[in-house]
mmCIF file of C-alpha atoms and ligand atoms in Angstrom:
data_model
loop_
_atom_site.group_PDB
_atom_site.id
_atom_site.type_symbol
_atom_site.label_atom_id
_atom_site.label_comp_id
_atom_site.label_asym_id
_atom_site.label_seq_id
_atom_site.Cartn_x
_atom_site.Cartn_y
_atom_site.Cartn_z
ATOM 1 C CA MET A 29 0.000 0.000 0.000
ATOM 2 C CA LEU A 30 1.085 3.569 -0.631
ATOM 3 C CA PRO A 31 1.997 5.905 2.258
ATOM 4 C CA THR A 32 -0.333 8.738 3.274
ATOM 5 C CA SER A 33 1.990 11.186 1.488
ATOM 6 C CA SER A 34 0.602 9.700 -1.742
ATOM 7 C CA ARG A 35 -2.763 11.345 -1.026
ATOM 8 C CA PHE A 36 -3.879 14.899 -1.755
ATOM 9 C CA GLN A 37 -7.041 16.689 -0.669
ATOM 10 C CA PHE A 38 -7.945 17.833 -4.159
ATOM 11 C CA THR A 39 -11.280 19.404 -3.165
ATOM 12 C CA ALA A 40 -13.216 19.343 0.105
ATOM 13 C CA ASP A 41 -14.933 16.144 -1.065
ATOM 14 C CA LEU A 42 -12.279 14.472 -3.227
ATOM 15 C CA ASN A 43 -9.099 12.920 -1.886
ATOM 16 C CA ILE A 44 -6.876 11.652 -4.699
ATOM 17 C CA CYS A 45 -3.714 9.675 -5.284
ATOM 18 C CA ARG A 46 -0.984 12.098 -6.423
ATOM 19 C CA VAL A 47 -0.006 9.677 -9.190
ATOM 20 C CA LEU A 48 -3.057 9.268 -11.384
ATOM 21 C CA ASN A 49 -3.531 6.429 -13.857
ATOM 22 C CA GLY A 50 -3.741 7.841 -17.375
ATOM 23 C CA MET A 51 -6.115 6.104 -19.779
ATOM 24 C CA TRP A 52 -5.166 7.644 -23.122
ATOM 25 C CA GLN A 53 -3.046 4.495 -23.340
ATOM 26 C CA VAL A 54 -6.200 2.351 -23.855
ATOM 27 C CA SER A 55 -7.421 4.443 -26.799
ATOM 28 C CA GLY A 56 -5.881 2.215 -29.459
ATOM 29 C CA ALA A 57 -3.083 4.627 -30.323
ATOM 30 C CA HIS A 58 -0.624 2.830 -28.021
ATOM 31 C CA GLY A 59 -0.925 -0.767 -29.171
ATOM 32 C CA ARG A 60 -3.718 -3.306 -28.857
ATOM 33 C CA ILE A 61 -5.634 -3.443 -25.595
ATOM 34 C CA ASN A 62 -7.697 -6.461 -24.556
ATOM 35 C CA PRO A 63 -10.792 -5.034 -22.776
ATOM 36 C CA GLU A 64 -11.205 -7.980 -20.406
ATOM 37 C CA ARG A 65 -7.569 -7.948 -19.308
ATOM 38 C CA ALA A 66 -7.549 -4.161 -19.132
ATOM 39 C CA VAL A 67 -10.528 -3.914 -16.766
ATOM 40 C CA GLU A 68 -9.188 -6.729 -14.589
ATOM 41 C CA ALA A 69 -5.814 -4.949 -14.450
ATOM 42 C CA MET A 70 -7.506 -1.884 -12.952
ATOM 43 C CA PHE A 71 -7.973 -3.790 -9.676
ATOM 44 C CA ALA A 72 -4.220 -4.119 -9.177
ATOM 45 C CA TYR A 73 -3.777 -0.336 -9.489
ATOM 46 C CA HIS A 74 -6.626 0.329 -7.095
ATOM 47 C CA ASP A 75 -5.477 -2.256 -4.566
ATOM 48 C CA ALA A 76 -1.953 -0.787 -4.587
ATOM 49 C CA GLY A 77 -3.399 2.644 -3.744
ATOM 50 C CA PHE A 78 -3.507 4.178 -7.242
ATOM 51 C CA THR A 79 -7.218 4.949 -6.944
ATOM 52 C CA THR A 80 -7.491 7.950 -9.270
ATOM 53 C CA TRP A 81 -8.059 7.693 -13.035
ATOM 54 C CA ASP A 82 -7.676 10.255 -15.782
ATOM 55 C CA LEU A 83 -9.680 9.662 -18.938
ATOM 56 C CA ALA A 84 -11.624 11.448 -21.660
ATOM 57 C CA ASP A 85 -14.669 11.113 -23.864
ATOM 58 C CA HIS A 86 -12.371 10.504 -26.850
ATOM 59 C CA TYR A 87 -9.942 7.949 -25.319
ATOM 60 C CA GLY A 88 -11.585 5.015 -27.098
ATOM 61 C CA PRO A 89 -13.278 2.729 -24.527
ATOM 62 C CA ALA A 90 -11.812 4.479 -21.433
ATOM 63 C CA GLU A 91 -15.151 5.725 -20.057
ATOM 64 C CA ASP A 92 -16.721 2.289 -20.658
ATOM 65 C CA PHE A 93 -13.803 0.660 -18.820
ATOM 66 C CA ILE A 94 -14.530 2.854 -15.787
ATOM 67 C CA GLY A 95 -18.197 1.800 -15.954
ATOM 68 C CA ASP A 96 -17.225 -1.850 -16.190
ATOM 69 C CA PHE A 97 -14.624 -1.552 -13.446
ATOM 70 C CA ARG A 98 -17.124 0.120 -11.110
ATOM 71 C CA ARG A 99 -19.714 -2.607 -11.707
ATOM 72 C CA ARG A 100 -17.205 -5.377 -11.002
ATOM 73 C CA PHE A 101 -15.804 -3.476 -8.023
ATOM 74 C CA ALA A 102 -19.307 -3.048 -6.523
ATOM 75 C CA ALA A 103 -20.030 -6.752 -7.030
ATOM 76 C CA ARG A 104 -16.775 -7.843 -5.368
ATOM 77 C CA GLN A 105 -16.201 -5.205 -2.686
ATOM 78 C CA GLY A 106 -19.677 -3.805 -2.119
ATOM 79 C CA ALA A 107 -21.250 -0.707 -3.622
ATOM 80 C CA GLU A 108 -20.554 1.224 -0.414
ATOM 81 C CA ARG A 109 -16.848 1.201 -1.298
ATOM 82 C CA LEU A 110 -17.292 2.787 -4.752
ATOM 83 C CA GLY A 111 -16.378 6.141 -3.194
ATOM 84 C CA GLU A 112 -12.765 4.895 -3.063
ATOM 85 C CA ILE A 113 -12.534 5.354 -6.848
ATOM 86 C CA GLN A 114 -11.990 8.785 -8.406
ATOM 87 C CA ALA A 115 -12.520 9.053 -12.159
ATOM 88 C CA PHE A 116 -11.701 12.344 -13.891
ATOM 89 C CA THR A 117 -12.981 12.580 -17.440
ATOM 90 C CA LYS A 118 -12.769 15.277 -20.115
ATOM 91 C CA TRP A 119 -15.018 16.765 -22.707
ATOM 92 C CA VAL A 120 -13.249 17.737 -25.919
ATOM 93 C CA PRO A 121 -15.998 19.031 -28.231
ATOM 94 C CA HIS A 122 -15.629 19.887 -31.888
ATOM 95 C CA PRO A 123 -15.895 23.657 -32.291
ATOM 96 C CA GLY A 124 -19.493 24.740 -32.846
ATOM 97 C CA PRO A 125 -22.500 26.139 -31.005
ATOM 98 C CA MET A 126 -22.458 25.413 -27.285
ATOM 99 C CA THR A 127 -26.133 25.343 -26.349
ATOM 100 C CA ARG A 128 -27.430 23.966 -23.063
ATOM 101 C CA ARG A 129 -28.783 20.948 -24.974
ATOM 102 C CA ILE A 130 -25.458 20.108 -26.634
ATOM 103 C CA VAL A 131 -23.532 20.433 -23.378
ATOM 104 C CA GLU A 132 -26.069 18.463 -21.369
ATOM 105 C CA ASP A 133 -26.156 15.670 -23.967
ATOM 106 C CA ALA A 134 -22.368 15.344 -23.882
ATOM 107 C CA VAL A 135 -22.314 15.138 -20.090
ATOM 108 C CA GLY A 136 -25.146 12.600 -20.274
ATOM 109 C CA VAL A 137 -23.080 10.333 -22.529
ATOM 110 C CA SER A 138 -20.170 10.331 -20.057
ATOM 111 C CA LEU A 139 -22.505 9.696 -17.102
ATOM 112 C CA ARG A 140 -24.014 6.693 -18.871
ATOM 113 C CA ARG A 141 -20.726 5.240 -20.067
ATOM 114 C CA MET A 142 -19.076 5.587 -16.660
ATOM 115 C CA GLY A 143 -22.156 4.332 -14.810
ATOM 116 C CA VAL A 144 -22.333 7.255 -12.387
ATOM 117 C CA ASP A 145 -24.994 9.810 -11.369
ATOM 118 C CA CYS A 146 -22.420 12.547 -11.032
ATOM 119 C CA LEU A 147 -19.011 13.012 -12.700
ATOM 120 C CA ASP A 148 -16.220 13.494 -10.129
ATOM 121 C CA LEU A 149 -14.434 15.973 -12.385
ATOM 122 C CA LEU A 150 -15.112 17.221 -15.891
ATOM 123 C CA GLN A 151 -12.057 18.704 -17.605
ATOM 124 C CA PHE A 152 -12.989 20.888 -20.544
ATOM 125 C CA HIS A 153 -10.780 21.395 -23.616
ATOM 126 C CA TRP A 154 -11.261 23.988 -26.369
ATOM 127 C CA TRP A 155 -9.436 24.118 -29.666
ATOM 128 C CA ASP A 156 -9.822 27.693 -30.841
ATOM 129 C CA TYR A 157 -9.616 30.831 -28.709
ATOM 130 C CA THR A 158 -10.858 33.029 -31.564
ATOM 131 C CA ASP A 159 -14.217 31.318 -30.999
ATOM 132 C CA ASN A 160 -15.256 32.441 -27.534
ATOM 133 C CA ARG A 161 -18.175 30.036 -27.283
ATOM 134 C CA TYR A 162 -15.999 28.178 -24.798
ATOM 135 C CA LEU A 163 -17.454 30.624 -22.288
ATOM 136 C CA ASP A 164 -20.998 29.489 -23.229
ATOM 137 C CA ALA A 165 -19.989 25.871 -22.736
ATOM 138 C CA LEU A 166 -18.427 26.594 -19.352
ATOM 139 C CA LYS A 167 -21.496 28.482 -18.131
ATOM 140 C CA HIS A 168 -23.707 25.507 -19.021
ATOM 141 C CA LEU A 169 -21.245 23.135 -17.398
ATOM 142 C CA ALA A 170 -21.308 25.263 -14.244
ATOM 143 C CA ASP A 171 -25.129 25.032 -14.254
ATOM 144 C CA LEU A 172 -24.910 21.250 -14.625
ATOM 145 C CA ARG A 173 -22.467 21.176 -11.741
ATOM 146 C CA ASP A 174 -24.927 23.182 -9.624
ATOM 147 C CA ALA A 175 -27.650 20.711 -10.670
ATOM 148 C CA GLY A 176 -25.543 17.826 -9.304
ATOM 149 C CA LYS A 177 -24.396 16.233 -12.591
ATOM 150 C CA ILE A 178 -20.743 17.211 -12.106
ATOM 151 C CA ARG A 179 -18.956 17.470 -8.795
ATOM 152 C CA HIS A 180 -16.243 19.864 -9.976
ATOM 153 C CA LEU A 181 -15.398 21.704 -13.145
ATOM 154 C CA ALA A 182 -11.842 21.761 -14.500
ATOM 155 C CA LEU A 183 -9.925 22.586 -17.670
ATOM 156 C CA THR A 184 -7.242 21.014 -19.763
ATOM 157 C CA ASN A 185 -4.665 22.744 -21.948
ATOM 158 C CA PHE A 186 -5.900 26.263 -21.244
ATOM 159 C CA ASP A 187 -3.312 29.038 -21.166
ATOM 160 C CA THR A 188 -2.919 31.549 -18.332
ATOM 161 C CA GLU A 189 -4.665 34.349 -20.194
ATOM 162 C CA ARG A 190 -7.876 32.357 -20.824
ATOM 163 C CA LEU A 191 -7.785 30.792 -17.388
ATOM 164 C CA ARG A 192 -7.809 34.328 -16.008
ATOM 165 C CA THR A 193 -10.712 35.290 -18.295
ATOM 166 C CA ILE A 194 -12.718 32.291 -17.107
ATOM 167 C CA ALA A 195 -11.912 32.818 -13.421
ATOM 168 C CA ASP A 196 -12.751 36.520 -13.711
ATOM 169 C CA GLN A 197 -16.210 35.574 -15.035
ATOM 170 C CA GLY A 198 -16.832 33.888 -11.696
ATOM 171 C CA ILE A 199 -16.748 30.338 -13.102
ATOM 172 C CA ALA A 200 -15.209 28.161 -10.384
ATOM 173 C CA ILE A 201 -12.441 25.977 -11.817
ATOM 174 C CA VAL A 202 -10.561 23.554 -9.579
ATOM 175 C CA SER A 203 -7.709 22.423 -11.850
ATOM 176 C CA ASN A 204 -6.029 22.731 -15.233
ATOM 177 C CA GLN A 205 -4.413 19.664 -16.795
ATOM 178 C CA VAL A 206 -1.238 20.575 -18.672
ATOM 179 C CA GLN A 207 1.918 19.063 -20.061
ATOM 180 C CA TYR A 208 4.604 19.321 -17.363
ATOM 181 C CA SER A 209 7.928 17.505 -17.270
ATOM 182 C CA LEU A 210 11.655 18.046 -16.876
ATOM 183 C CA VAL A 211 11.650 18.778 -20.608
ATOM 184 C CA ASP A 212 8.500 20.895 -20.753
ATOM 185 C CA SER A 213 8.452 23.215 -17.760
ATOM 186 C CA ARG A 214 6.283 25.912 -19.356
ATOM 187 C CA PRO A 215 3.712 25.775 -16.510
ATOM 188 C CA ALA A 216 6.396 27.217 -14.208
ATOM 189 C CA ALA A 217 6.627 30.406 -16.290
ATOM 190 C CA ARG A 218 3.175 31.936 -15.662
ATOM 191 C CA MET A 219 0.547 29.272 -15.037
ATOM 192 C CA ALA A 220 1.699 27.988 -11.639
ATOM 193 C CA ALA A 221 1.844 31.401 -9.969
ATOM 194 C CA PHE A 222 -1.598 32.322 -11.297
ATOM 195 C CA CYS A 223 -3.020 29.006 -10.077
ATOM 196 C CA ARG A 224 -1.516 29.443 -6.644
ATOM 197 C CA ASP A 225 -3.058 32.918 -6.348
ATOM 198 C CA ARG A 226 -6.490 31.633 -7.328
ATOM 199 C CA GLY A 227 -6.537 28.323 -5.462
ATOM 200 C CA ILE A 228 -6.446 26.271 -8.690
ATOM 201 C CA THR A 229 -4.235 23.178 -8.954
ATOM 202 C CA LEU A 230 -2.401 21.587 -11.867
ATOM 203 C CA LEU A 231 -2.614 17.997 -13.044
ATOM 204 C CA ALA A 232 0.509 17.175 -15.046
ATOM 205 C CA TYR A 233 0.775 14.872 -18.052
ATOM 206 C CA GLY A 234 3.661 13.978 -20.340
ATOM 207 C CA THR A 235 5.896 13.777 -17.258
ATOM 208 C CA LEU A 236 7.458 10.487 -18.400
ATOM 209 C CA LEU A 237 7.517 11.603 -22.042
ATOM 210 C CA GLY A 238 5.577 8.516 -23.051
ATOM 211 C CA GLY A 239 8.264 6.291 -21.495
ATOM 212 C CA LEU A 240 11.284 8.053 -23.026
ATOM 213 C CA LEU A 241 12.253 9.307 -19.554
ATOM 214 C CA SER A 242 13.461 5.920 -18.347
ATOM 215 C CA GLU A 243 16.441 3.561 -18.256
ATOM 216 C CA LYS A 244 15.131 1.987 -21.456
ATOM 217 C CA TYR A 245 16.315 4.976 -23.506
ATOM 218 C CA LEU A 246 19.507 5.759 -21.555
ATOM 219 C CA GLY A 247 22.512 5.404 -23.850
ATOM 220 C CA ARG A 248 20.313 4.537 -26.808
ATOM 221 C CA ALA A 249 20.849 5.918 -30.293
ATOM 222 C CA GLU A 250 18.197 8.376 -31.401
ATOM 223 C CA PRO A 251 15.057 6.339 -32.158
ATOM 224 C CA GLY A 252 13.602 6.593 -35.646
ATOM 225 C CA ARG A 253 9.898 6.940 -36.300
ATOM 226 C CA SER A 254 9.342 3.197 -36.719
ATOM 227 C CA GLU A 255 10.680 2.553 -33.192
ATOM 228 C CA LEU A 256 8.331 5.119 -31.709
ATOM 229 C CA ASP A 257 5.318 2.845 -31.774
ATOM 230 C CA THR A 258 2.875 4.718 -29.545
ATOM 231 C CA ALA A 259 1.210 8.095 -30.072
ATOM 232 C CA SER A 260 2.843 9.251 -26.817
ATOM 233 C CA LEU A 261 6.373 8.365 -27.872
ATOM 234 C CA GLN A 262 5.908 10.247 -31.132
ATOM 235 C CA LYS A 263 4.411 13.282 -29.405
ATOM 236 C CA TYR A 264 7.150 13.608 -26.807
ATOM 237 C CA LYS A 265 10.068 12.774 -29.110
ATOM 238 C CA HIS A 266 8.972 15.832 -31.056
ATOM 239 C CA MET A 267 8.947 17.821 -27.813
ATOM 240 C CA ILE A 268 12.522 16.671 -27.073
ATOM 241 C CA ASP A 269 13.596 17.761 -30.567
ATOM 242 C CA VAL A 270 12.211 21.266 -29.979
ATOM 243 C CA TRP A 271 13.622 21.401 -26.426
ATOM 244 C CA GLY A 272 17.226 20.614 -27.313
ATOM 245 C CA GLY A 273 17.568 17.335 -29.192
ATOM 246 C CA TRP A 274 18.547 13.765 -28.459
ATOM 247 C CA ALA A 275 22.148 14.448 -27.350
ATOM 248 C CA LEU A 276 21.014 16.881 -24.667
ATOM 249 C CA PHE A 277 18.259 14.472 -23.653
ATOM 250 C CA GLN A 278 20.926 11.800 -23.139
ATOM 251 C CA GLU A 279 22.769 14.244 -20.850
ATOM 252 C CA LEU A 280 19.564 14.670 -18.889
ATOM 253 C CA LEU A 281 18.996 10.910 -18.625
ATOM 254 C CA ALA A 282 22.590 10.402 -17.449
ATOM 255 C CA ALA A 283 22.200 13.063 -14.736
ATOM 256 C CA LEU A 284 18.877 11.537 -13.659
ATOM 257 C CA LYS A 285 20.410 8.076 -13.532
ATOM 258 C CA GLU A 286 23.037 9.250 -11.023
ATOM 259 C CA ILE A 287 20.329 10.804 -8.867
ATOM 260 C CA ALA A 288 18.149 7.712 -9.181
ATOM 261 C CA ASP A 289 20.999 5.383 -8.184
ATOM 262 C CA LYS A 290 21.800 7.512 -5.175
ATOM 263 C CA HIS A 291 18.200 7.170 -3.924
ATOM 264 C CA ARG A 292 17.795 3.568 -5.161
ATOM 265 C CA VAL A 293 14.894 4.517 -7.392
ATOM 266 C CA SER A 294 14.332 4.739 -11.150
ATOM 267 C CA ILE A 295 14.786 7.570 -13.633
ATOM 268 C CA ALA A 296 10.981 7.659 -13.985
ATOM 269 C CA ASN A 297 10.668 8.096 -10.211
ATOM 270 C CA VAL A 298 12.984 11.111 -10.286
ATOM 271 C CA GLY A 299 11.029 12.639 -13.178
ATOM 272 C CA VAL A 300 7.684 12.229 -11.412
ATOM 273 C CA ARG A 301 9.019 13.376 -8.016
ATOM 274 C CA TYR A 302 10.461 16.521 -9.608
ATOM 275 C CA VAL A 303 7.097 17.544 -11.065
ATOM 276 C CA LEU A 304 5.106 16.567 -7.949
ATOM 277 C CA ASP A 305 7.293 18.978 -5.968
ATOM 278 C CA GLN A 306 6.542 21.977 -8.221
ATOM 279 C CA PRO A 307 4.225 24.732 -6.978
ATOM 280 C CA ALA A 308 0.490 24.242 -7.639
ATOM 281 C CA VAL A 309 0.900 20.633 -8.800
ATOM 282 C CA ALA A 310 -1.728 18.356 -7.259
ATOM 283 C CA GLY A 311 -0.814 15.233 -9.188
ATOM 284 C CA VAL A 312 1.063 13.649 -12.058
ATOM 285 C CA ILE A 313 -0.781 11.456 -14.537
ATOM 286 C CA VAL A 314 1.224 8.407 -15.605
ATOM 287 C CA GLY A 315 -0.093 6.574 -18.638
ATOM 288 C CA ALA A 316 -1.035 2.914 -18.109
ATOM 289 C CA ARG A 317 -1.285 0.429 -20.987
ATOM 290 C CA LEU A 318 -3.784 -1.612 -19.007
ATOM 291 C CA GLY A 319 -3.344 -5.331 -19.330
ATOM 292 C CA ALA A 320 -0.362 -4.876 -21.673
ATOM 293 C CA ALA A 321 2.390 -3.321 -19.517
ATOM 294 C CA GLU A 322 2.572 -2.093 -15.939
ATOM 295 C CA HIS A 323 4.936 -0.293 -13.569
ATOM 296 C CA ILE A 324 2.934 -0.334 -10.337
ATOM 297 C CA VAL A 325 5.740 -1.373 -7.982
ATOM 298 C CA ASP A 326 8.227 1.042 -9.509
ATOM 299 C CA ASN A 327 5.817 4.005 -9.540
ATOM 300 C CA ALA A 328 5.018 3.403 -5.852
ATOM 301 C CA ARG A 329 8.657 4.313 -5.051
ATOM 302 C CA VAL A 330 7.931 7.938 -5.967
ATOM 303 C CA PHE A 331 6.497 8.326 -2.464
ATOM 304 C CA GLY A 332 9.534 6.887 -0.682
ATOM 305 C CA PHE A 333 12.263 9.470 -1.303
ATOM 306 C CA ALA A 334 12.930 13.205 -1.567
ATOM 307 C CA LEU A 335 15.092 15.141 -4.006
ATOM 308 C CA GLU A 336 17.938 17.047 -2.355
ATOM 309 C CA PRO A 337 19.462 20.443 -3.239
ATOM 310 C CA ASP A 338 22.446 18.866 -5.030
ATOM 311 C CA ASP A 339 20.028 16.742 -7.118
ATOM 312 C CA HIS A 340 18.284 19.924 -8.218
ATOM 313 C CA ARG A 341 21.637 21.543 -9.009
ATOM 314 C CA ALA A 342 22.679 18.587 -11.184
ATOM 315 C CA ILE A 343 19.359 18.758 -13.073
ATOM 316 C CA GLU A 344 19.665 22.530 -13.500
ATOM 317 C CA VAL A 345 23.099 22.187 -15.152
ATOM 318 C CA VAL A 346 21.456 20.237 -17.994
ATOM 319 C CA LEU A 347 18.218 22.229 -18.187
ATOM 320 C CA ALA A 348 20.226 25.461 -18.528
ATOM 321 C CA LYS A 349 21.386 24.221 -21.963
ATOM 322 C CA SER A 350 17.848 23.711 -23.310
ATOM 323 C CA ARG A 351 15.762 26.029 -25.464
ATOM 324 C CA ASP A 352 12.953 28.206 -24.138
ATOM 325 C CA LEU A 353 9.695 26.400 -24.978
ATOM 326 C CA MET A 354 7.601 29.403 -23.878
ATOM 327 C CA ARG A 355 9.207 31.355 -26.704
ATOM 328 C CA LEU A 356 9.138 28.511 -29.247
ATOM 329 C CA ILE A 357 5.667 27.048 -28.519
ATOM 330 C CA GLY A 358 3.890 29.491 -26.227
ATOM 331 C CA ASP A 359 2.065 29.041 -22.941
ATOM 332 C CA CYS A 360 0.416 25.809 -21.766
ATOM 333 C CA GLY A 361 -1.694 24.124 -24.418
ATOM 334 C CA ASP A 362 -0.515 26.321 -27.299
ATOM 335 C CA GLU A 363 0.890 23.190 -28.972
ATOM 336 C CA TYR A 364 -2.745 22.259 -29.731
ATOM 337 C CA ARG A 365 -3.637 25.562 -31.379
HETATM 338 N N1 NAP B 30 -4.925 16.658 -21.543
HETATM 339 C C1 NAP B 30 -4.207 16.239 -22.548
HETATM 340 O O1 NAP B 30 -4.177 16.858 -23.625
HETATM 341 C C2 NAP B 30 -3.403 14.999 -22.402
HETATM 342 C C3 NAP B 30 -2.431 14.671 -23.368
HETATM 343 C C4 NAP B 30 -1.677 13.535 -23.171
HETATM 344 C C5 NAP B 30 -1.889 12.747 -22.066
HETATM 345 N N2 NAP B 30 -2.841 13.066 -21.147
HETATM 346 C C6 NAP B 30 -3.097 12.221 -19.965
HETATM 347 O O2 NAP B 30 -1.860 11.837 -19.415
HETATM 348 C C7 NAP B 30 -1.759 10.423 -19.406
HETATM 349 C C8 NAP B 30 -0.317 10.046 -19.596
HETATM 350 O O3 NAP B 30 -0.036 9.978 -20.971
HETATM 351 P P1 NAP B 30 1.298 10.453 -21.651
HETATM 352 O O4 NAP B 30 1.105 10.338 -23.094
HETATM 353 O O5 NAP B 30 1.675 11.757 -21.091
HETATM 354 O O6 NAP B 30 2.341 9.326 -21.222
HETATM 355 P P2 NAP B 30 3.390 9.228 -20.025
HETATM 356 O O7 NAP B 30 2.691 9.131 -18.739
HETATM 357 O O8 NAP B 30 4.430 10.279 -20.195
HETATM 358 O O9 NAP B 30 4.065 7.845 -20.406
HETATM 359 C C9 NAP B 30 3.393 6.645 -20.170
HETATM 360 C C10 NAP B 30 4.314 5.475 -20.466
HETATM 361 O O10 NAP B 30 5.457 5.577 -19.653
HETATM 362 C C11 NAP B 30 5.921 4.275 -19.362
HETATM 363 N N3 NAP B 30 6.089 4.151 -17.894
HETATM 364 C C12 NAP B 30 5.167 4.325 -16.918
HETATM 365 N N4 NAP B 30 5.716 4.155 -15.712
HETATM 366 C C13 NAP B 30 7.016 3.837 -15.920
HETATM 367 C C14 NAP B 30 8.104 3.529 -15.066
HETATM 368 N N5 NAP B 30 7.967 3.530 -13.735
HETATM 369 N N6 NAP B 30 9.289 3.231 -15.630
HETATM 370 C C15 NAP B 30 9.450 3.226 -16.976
HETATM 371 N N7 NAP B 30 8.465 3.516 -17.836
HETATM 372 C C16 NAP B 30 7.258 3.819 -17.305
HETATM 373 C C17 NAP B 30 4.915 3.268 -19.869
HETATM 374 O O11 NAP B 30 5.415 2.726 -21.078
HETATM 375 P P3 NAP B 30 5.106 1.161 -21.486
HETATM 376 O O12 NAP B 30 3.629 1.060 -21.475
HETATM 377 O O13 NAP B 30 5.712 1.070 -22.846
HETATM 378 O O14 NAP B 30 5.777 0.310 -20.456
HETATM 379 C C18 NAP B 30 3.700 4.140 -20.131
HETATM 380 O O15 NAP B 30 2.911 3.653 -21.180
HETATM 381 C C19 NAP B 30 -2.718 9.961 -20.484
HETATM 382 O O16 NAP B 30 -3.156 8.641 -20.306
HETATM 383 C C20 NAP B 30 -3.835 10.940 -20.297
HETATM 384 O O17 NAP B 30 -4.635 10.536 -19.198
HETATM 385 C C21 NAP B 30 -3.581 14.190 -21.302
#
């Protein structure tokens, strides 16, 4: 079981595991997933203490897996224990009119698929800031929250400027899910300070760079496209290229390996610990290819050590050589726009 330091009081009524299980990896873009094995595998995460799931309407069968998992969990453990599971979904609509009907229908689909009366967290994404109907959508979502269909409203991939616009309209947002890693530290530039001021937290993704931030890639020649066989690996290899390239990334992995050895943990552990310790960060989402690959025992070690000042100094030496992603890409989420 995980120590109590693995838990975070995310909202007054939601206590989460600070390492969340990411379900983009069941979408089909990360290799074949067997639904039966995947849902059964969810028990091992839960039993180890990884009780919090991150998913989305468009992650293939992810919402259905949560529904299935909850039904099996209720049958085996008793429905009274369902409150141990936290499932955070997203709504990523195609741009268009955001009427009450459209918003309510979308929330209804997630409620049905996940087999719940109320969504723990709905994280809203919007593709185009020139179309300000995102504010219409958020107002309807806030009404649905007040009507008891959503416990809390959140965002994903919003930049600081729009987060401020939304907060200033009086729409209560609890978190923003953004890419945050040793390679992509853009949230530290503006987003984190704003969130801290407004009592909003960050949920980080991309922290393990799809698996590139691990011993597996230490000392390896630069992988070609055919080796990068998941959507994540392709996405984050591109990020590394923009950040400073494969040679600099190898320097980073080598520095992390020394730190990891010193603490008897893995490179992935150091990467996750680093982001968990950043201001405003509530949790780090680690992708799980359910039923196909798992790192439960290793990821539990994140809660058993602390980074020291000389570890941070060694990391800084490498990061100082990287390019400025705020300048090259823009604020959080700008890579999608
Ligand atoms: N809001 C958004 O726009 C957005 C975008 C991307 C992702 N996300 C969320 O974030 C989640 C994470 O996805 P991601 O793409 O960012 O991937 P990630 O978490 O950076 O990487 C996941 C991969 O890392 C490897 N891994 C996990 N633990 C490890 C360990 N201890 N040691 C070595 N390797 C380890 C696994 O690879 P193997 O399976 O090969 O072993 C796993 O599939 C997604 O599922 C989703 O929930 C959100």
